[in-house]
Amino acid sequence: MCISSRIDKAFYDIGRLDILALADTPLHRLDPRAKLLATLVFIVCVVSFGKYEISRLLPFSLYPAVLIGLGDLPPGYLAKKLIMVSPFVIFIGIFNPWFDQTVMFTIGPIAISGGWVSFASLIIRFILTVSAALILIASTGFAPMCMAMEKLGTPKIFAVQLLMLYRYLFVLIAESLRIVRAHSLRSFSRKGKITYRVFLQIAGNLLLRTIDRAQRIHMAMLSRAFTGEIKIVRQFSFGYKEWLFAAGFSVIFITMRSADIAGLLGRLLMEIK
Amino acid sequence: MSHHIVAVEDLKFNYPDHTPALKGLSFTIYHGESVAIVGANGAGKSTLLLHLNGFLAPTNGQVRIGDSLLTCDTLQEVRRTVGMVFQDPDDQLFMTTVFDDVAFGPLNLDMTPEEVKKRVEDALETVGVTDLAERPPHRLSTGQKRRVAIASVLSMAPDILVMDEPTAGLDPRARRRLIELLATFKHTKIIATHDLDMVMDLCERTIVMHAGEIKADGRTTDIFADNDLLKSSRLEKPLRMQGCPACGG
Amino acid sequence: MHMADALLSPAVGGTMWVVTAATTAYASRKVRKSLDDRKIPLMGVLAAFVFAIQMINFSIPGTGSSGHLLGGLLLAILLGPDAACLAIASVIVVQALFFADGGLLALGCNIFNMGIIGCYIGYPLIYKKIAGNSPSGTRLLAAALVAGVVSLQLGAFAVVLETTMSGISELPFSSFIIMMQPIHLAIGIVEGLITAGIVAFIWKARPEILDCAATDRPLGDLPIKKVLTGLATVAVIAAGTLSWFASSHPDGLEWSLAKVTGHEELAGPGDGVHSVMEKVQDKTAFMPDYGFKEKTAAPEAADTSSSPVSLGTSTAGLVGGVMVMLLGLGIGFALKKKSGNPA
């Protein structure tokens, strides 16, 4: 595998999410705070279920599905990102069937153990929580979200830190990408593999350049009357749409959490049959 | 306001390791002038620019901007008068949207949100990038970044524009449009550059620096006609003043 | 070693959120108070540097595998613990949002495991003590190695604790420990080696950078002790508050421990554990902290959870769940079609 592919991929990967956030849809136009609040309620409701819960988790897929629709987001791309980060959860979760072999129920001749049920539950949780977070960023953009977080009480300096990181992320990834490419152009025998020593050189040099850059940025700030505090004007309006979105979804989630909608509906359906 | 706007007197600067970088510069720039500072790499151009905004404190000599001597007390005022456009727009544009970046200066000057908005809109319109207001800087081309960087300084309504290599890294068309834009500005301009053709278009006066000293200071046309001066300062005639090798002109 | 939302219970995730939020607020105040406005751009670009450099893999000598820098210790050496804590926290937030590493609820855990531990334990209590103010070859290496290893061991241990206390994973505490600690011993050694290497590089090229980092912030023992006591207090209060609601039945560690020690009969899906779990979880919905208070539907919750889960209801539940899911997907699809047309 080519060594620079990881960093290349990351570059385009972040870029893609970033571009998605520039779109103009009803979902994108909502105040970020509404989306953030609804997403937090969503995640807390999802993870608060018992570990064997499956059926009552399923209705929660309503939220990502509706948001993907409202925000015109590409489900395939989001799914790919989900799969990319799944190994850790699968690795931890796969022990559940191993340690918990109590038979929970049987489907015909097949006995399903509690471990498999909790594993499935874990995967569903994972899909729901991660997709909610991805949708949040893809429909909001990082910068507006930081500003919304600041409005919701995150310390200003931390919000500014997030904004600065985000701004220079692209600059520095591009810079290290150039270094890594330049290295792989001249490392014929090692197939572009970066040795520990070379890595130190790359990292050290990039670090020095980065520190110099910080000094220049500081000068650019000072020359525009910077006095130690970064001021941002960002007028968000939390109007009726936002109330409707945040409160509406919260009510739905809490209802789905507290009442067994799935069970009720299922019983109803099965009785009709 | 006094007649001169930038007065540098016997400016000397040594690096922390005592290597002299500027060896006694003196010049005066008058209201509305457009002055180029040219010289080879390492001649001291950037070091000089950093003195005009108080980022470096002179080892000896002084800098006057308008009526005030540049000291710690006048620093804030001087920085408002002198708008500094840095060479790498990525250093200058540190906020996450074009709007926020151009608003950074006005906000620090404690203007009301309405005033800030007006300033930003005017500045963006002046440089012709109104439609980019909500874009993040990392999604701009170099030419657009350069324009936004200029707007971020214009929004503070400076009297003097100090620019370090404004045309570096631009494609020919973006360069041409930037030069046309700069030509419309009424500000006093100080431009450090290697782009001598741009100097011919924009600056009636040129200061030639070499090894921390001023080698010449005069009319641009006179300076570029002086072959010996250019050669000893490791410079070349602007292309348009050179004979045409293709047509033998 | 990013914790994931899916592995967390609200009680554990919430506790770690409170702890991390308190630490971030503390660090923010300290950085603001330091009045060094050069630090604002420096923190920003250094965090971006760590983010970028994390993506460059290098081969680890003699193993054939590859590793990358995590960067927490390096940031602490360059910025001091408070600014470094904010910087590394910002890196973790971006990872959570853009790469879906971890998740929003798990942010508290992840910032604690990978940031706070290194900045407030690894750096001041180990690195500083060994390296002193002017890092020379061997002392620097020893300091970075020990600090790297200890920080990562503690971080890995925290992951194990958080996971087992949440009780979503069945992995017994002891087996999980045996899995996690050795891996992170290796990662910690690599982290220490690279950090020492980069610091030595900077020390050689531009010693003044480290000089000012070392002398700029005199780090007495008192502030750090205060931080740690403060942290511990916050954690105890938060955990106490959260678990008070959960006290009718242990939903976390004890429960997992009970399972490990062989009380298998508890694990069944029968009316016992499941319904009690439900009650516990519903009670946690009333917690006064963070987002939990939005939940207000207790009476119904108690009703549904008291009915024993039988095969019939769970099949019905599955059928209904799938139906709602399909309905949701349908709505999403319809909306997408609609918004696909330029409005």
PDB file of C-alpha atoms in Angstrom, chain A residues 11-12 14-19 22 142-144 147 160 162-164 166-168 170-171 212-235, chain B residues 50 53 55 76 79-80 82-84 86 88-97 99-110 113-114 116-117 134-139 145 152-153 156:
ATOM      1  CA  PHE A  11      -7.616  14.989   3.110  1.00  0.00           C
ATOM      2  CA  TYR A  12     -10.343  14.226   0.613  1.00  0.00           C
ATOM      3  CA  ILE A  14     -12.660  15.701   5.433  1.00  0.00           C
ATOM      4  CA  GLY A  15     -13.024  17.770   2.304  1.00  0.00           C
ATOM      5  CA  ARG A  16     -16.068  15.806   1.239  1.00  0.00           C
ATOM      6  CA  LEU A  17     -17.899  16.311   4.541  1.00  0.00           C
ATOM      7  CA  ASP A  18     -16.884  19.922   4.466  1.00  0.00           C
ATOM      8  CA  ILE A  19     -18.372  20.420   1.014  1.00  0.00           C
ATOM      9  CA  LEU A  22     -21.915  24.018   2.202  1.00  0.00           C
ATOM     10  CA  PHE A 142     -17.827  22.614  11.606  1.00  0.00           C
ATOM     11  CA  ALA A 143     -17.461  26.369  12.029  1.00  0.00           C
ATOM     12  CA  PRO A 144     -21.156  27.145  12.586  1.00  0.00           C
ATOM     13  CA  MET A 147     -20.091  29.017  17.197  1.00  0.00           C
ATOM     14  CA  VAL A 160     -11.792  29.577  19.138  1.00  0.00           C
ATOM     15  CA  LEU A 162     -11.655  24.441  17.529  1.00  0.00           C
ATOM     16  CA  LEU A 163     -12.077  27.078  14.832  1.00  0.00           C
ATOM     17  CA  MET A 164      -8.343  27.647  14.496  1.00  0.00           C
ATOM     18  CA  TYR A 166     -10.275  23.519  11.660  1.00  0.00           C
ATOM     19  CA  ARG A 167      -8.899  26.427   9.648  1.00  0.00           C
ATOM     20  CA  TYR A 168      -5.311  25.181   9.685  1.00  0.00           C
ATOM     21  CA  PHE A 170      -6.381  21.816   5.675  1.00  0.00           C
ATOM     22  CA  VAL A 171      -3.254  23.928   5.388  1.00  0.00           C
ATOM     23  CA  ASP A 212       6.893  29.982  12.482  1.00  0.00           C
ATOM     24  CA  ARG A 213       3.477  30.046  10.921  1.00  0.00           C
ATOM     25  CA  ALA A 214       1.914  30.622  14.323  1.00  0.00           C
ATOM     26  CA  GLN A 215       4.151  33.650  14.726  1.00  0.00           C
ATOM     27  CA  ARG A 216       3.108  35.050  11.367  1.00  0.00           C
ATOM     28  CA  ILE A 217      -0.552  34.472  12.137  1.00  0.00           C
ATOM     29  CA  HIS A 218      -0.082  36.244  15.414  1.00  0.00           C
ATOM     30  CA  MET A 219       1.399  39.207  13.564  1.00  0.00           C
ATOM     31  CA  ALA A 220      -1.505  39.195  11.143  1.00  0.00           C
ATOM     32  CA  MET A 221      -3.848  39.252  14.115  1.00  0.00           C
ATOM     33  CA  LEU A 222      -1.980  42.070  15.817  1.00  0.00           C
ATOM     34  CA  SER A 223      -1.970  44.152  12.674  1.00  0.00           C
ATOM     35  CA  ARG A 224      -5.739  44.002  12.805  1.00  0.00           C
ATOM     36  CA  ALA A 225      -6.054  45.344  16.324  1.00  0.00           C
ATOM     37  CA  PHE A 226      -6.101  41.978  18.085  1.00  0.00           C
ATOM     38  CA  THR A 227      -5.938  42.416  21.841  1.00  0.00           C
ATOM     39  CA  GLY A 228      -6.114  38.862  23.058  1.00  0.00           C
ATOM     40  CA  GLU A 229      -9.740  38.072  22.503  1.00  0.00           C
ATOM     41  CA  ILE A 230     -11.201  36.823  19.267  1.00  0.00           C
ATOM     42  CA  LYS A 231     -14.591  38.321  18.587  1.00  0.00           C
ATOM     43  CA  ILE A 232     -17.092  36.673  16.373  1.00  0.00           C
ATOM     44  CA  VAL A 233     -20.407  38.038  15.207  1.00  0.00           C
ATOM     45  CA  ARG A 234     -22.707  35.294  14.243  1.00  0.00           C
ATOM     46  CA  GLN A 235     -26.375  35.893  14.471  1.00  0.00           C
TER      47      GLN A 235
ATOM     48  CA  LEU B  50       7.906  44.470   9.873  1.00  0.00           C
ATOM     49  CA  ASN B  53       3.910  48.014  11.768  1.00  0.00           C
ATOM     50  CA  PHE B  55       6.441  43.999  14.867  1.00  0.00           C
ATOM     51  CA  GLN B  76      -2.413  50.342  18.314  1.00  0.00           C
ATOM     52  CA  ARG B  79      -1.475  49.495  13.281  1.00  0.00           C
ATOM     53  CA  ARG B  80      -4.859  50.956  12.460  1.00  0.00           C
ATOM     54  CA  VAL B  82      -1.009  50.894   8.395  1.00  0.00           C
ATOM     55  CA  GLY B  83      -2.782  47.979   6.760  1.00  0.00           C
ATOM     56  CA  MET B  84      -0.410  45.084   6.350  1.00  0.00           C
ATOM     57  CA  PHE B  86       1.187  39.432   4.366  1.00  0.00           C
ATOM     58  CA  ASP B  88       1.047  34.056   2.504  1.00  0.00           C
ATOM     59  CA  PRO B  89      -2.708  34.653   2.584  1.00  0.00           C
ATOM     60  CA  ASP B  90      -3.066  31.476   4.639  1.00  0.00           C
ATOM     61  CA  ASP B  91      -1.321  33.304   7.474  1.00  0.00           C
ATOM     62  CA  GLN B  92      -3.533  36.318   7.086  1.00  0.00           C
ATOM     63  CA  LEU B  93      -6.858  34.555   6.770  1.00  0.00           C
ATOM     64  CA  PHE B  94      -7.106  32.740  10.066  1.00  0.00           C
ATOM     65  CA  MET B  95     -10.850  32.698  10.550  1.00  0.00           C
ATOM     66  CA  THR B  96     -13.165  30.053   9.175  1.00  0.00           C
ATOM     67  CA  THR B  97     -15.218  32.123   6.765  1.00  0.00           C
ATOM     68  CA  PHE B  99     -16.920  37.187   6.323  1.00  0.00           C
ATOM     69  CA  ASP B 100     -15.542  36.457   9.779  1.00  0.00           C
ATOM     70  CA  ASP B 101     -12.053  37.153   8.591  1.00  0.00           C
ATOM     71  CA  VAL B 102     -12.827  40.511   7.061  1.00  0.00           C
ATOM     72  CA  ALA B 103     -14.887  41.350  10.155  1.00  0.00           C
ATOM     73  CA  PHE B 104     -12.027  40.514  12.515  1.00  0.00           C
ATOM     74  CA  GLY B 105     -10.398  43.956  12.436  1.00  0.00           C
ATOM     75  CA  PRO B 106     -13.575  46.050  12.640  1.00  0.00           C
ATOM     76  CA  LEU B 107     -14.811  43.916  15.549  1.00  0.00           C
ATOM     77  CA  ASN B 108     -11.599  44.595  17.429  1.00  0.00           C
ATOM     78  CA  LEU B 109     -12.192  48.291  16.906  1.00  0.00           C
ATOM     79  CA  ASP B 110     -15.426  47.861  18.863  1.00  0.00           C
ATOM     80  CA  PRO B 113     -22.591  44.824  14.414  1.00  0.00           C
ATOM     81  CA  GLU B 114     -24.282  46.998  11.769  1.00  0.00           C
ATOM     82  CA  VAL B 116     -19.074  45.873  11.003  1.00  0.00           C
ATOM     83  CA  LYS B 117     -21.430  44.395   8.456  1.00  0.00           C
ATOM     84  CA  GLU B 134     -19.704  32.630   3.477  1.00  0.00           C
ATOM     85  CA  ARG B 135     -16.947  30.495   1.974  1.00  0.00           C
ATOM     86  CA  PRO B 136     -14.211  29.020   4.146  1.00  0.00           C
ATOM     87  CA  PRO B 137     -10.771  30.337   3.130  1.00  0.00           C
ATOM     88  CA  HIS B 138      -9.439  26.859   2.386  1.00  0.00           C
ATOM     89  CA  ARG B 139     -11.938  26.582  -0.439  1.00  0.00           C
ATOM     90  CA  LYS B 145      -7.390  34.420  -1.104  1.00  0.00           C
ATOM     91  CA  SER B 152      -9.479  42.035   5.483  1.00  0.00           C
ATOM     92  CA  VAL B 153      -7.121  45.001   5.709  1.00  0.00           C
ATOM     93  CA  MET B 156     -10.091  48.665   8.874  1.00  0.00           C
TER      94      MET B 156
END
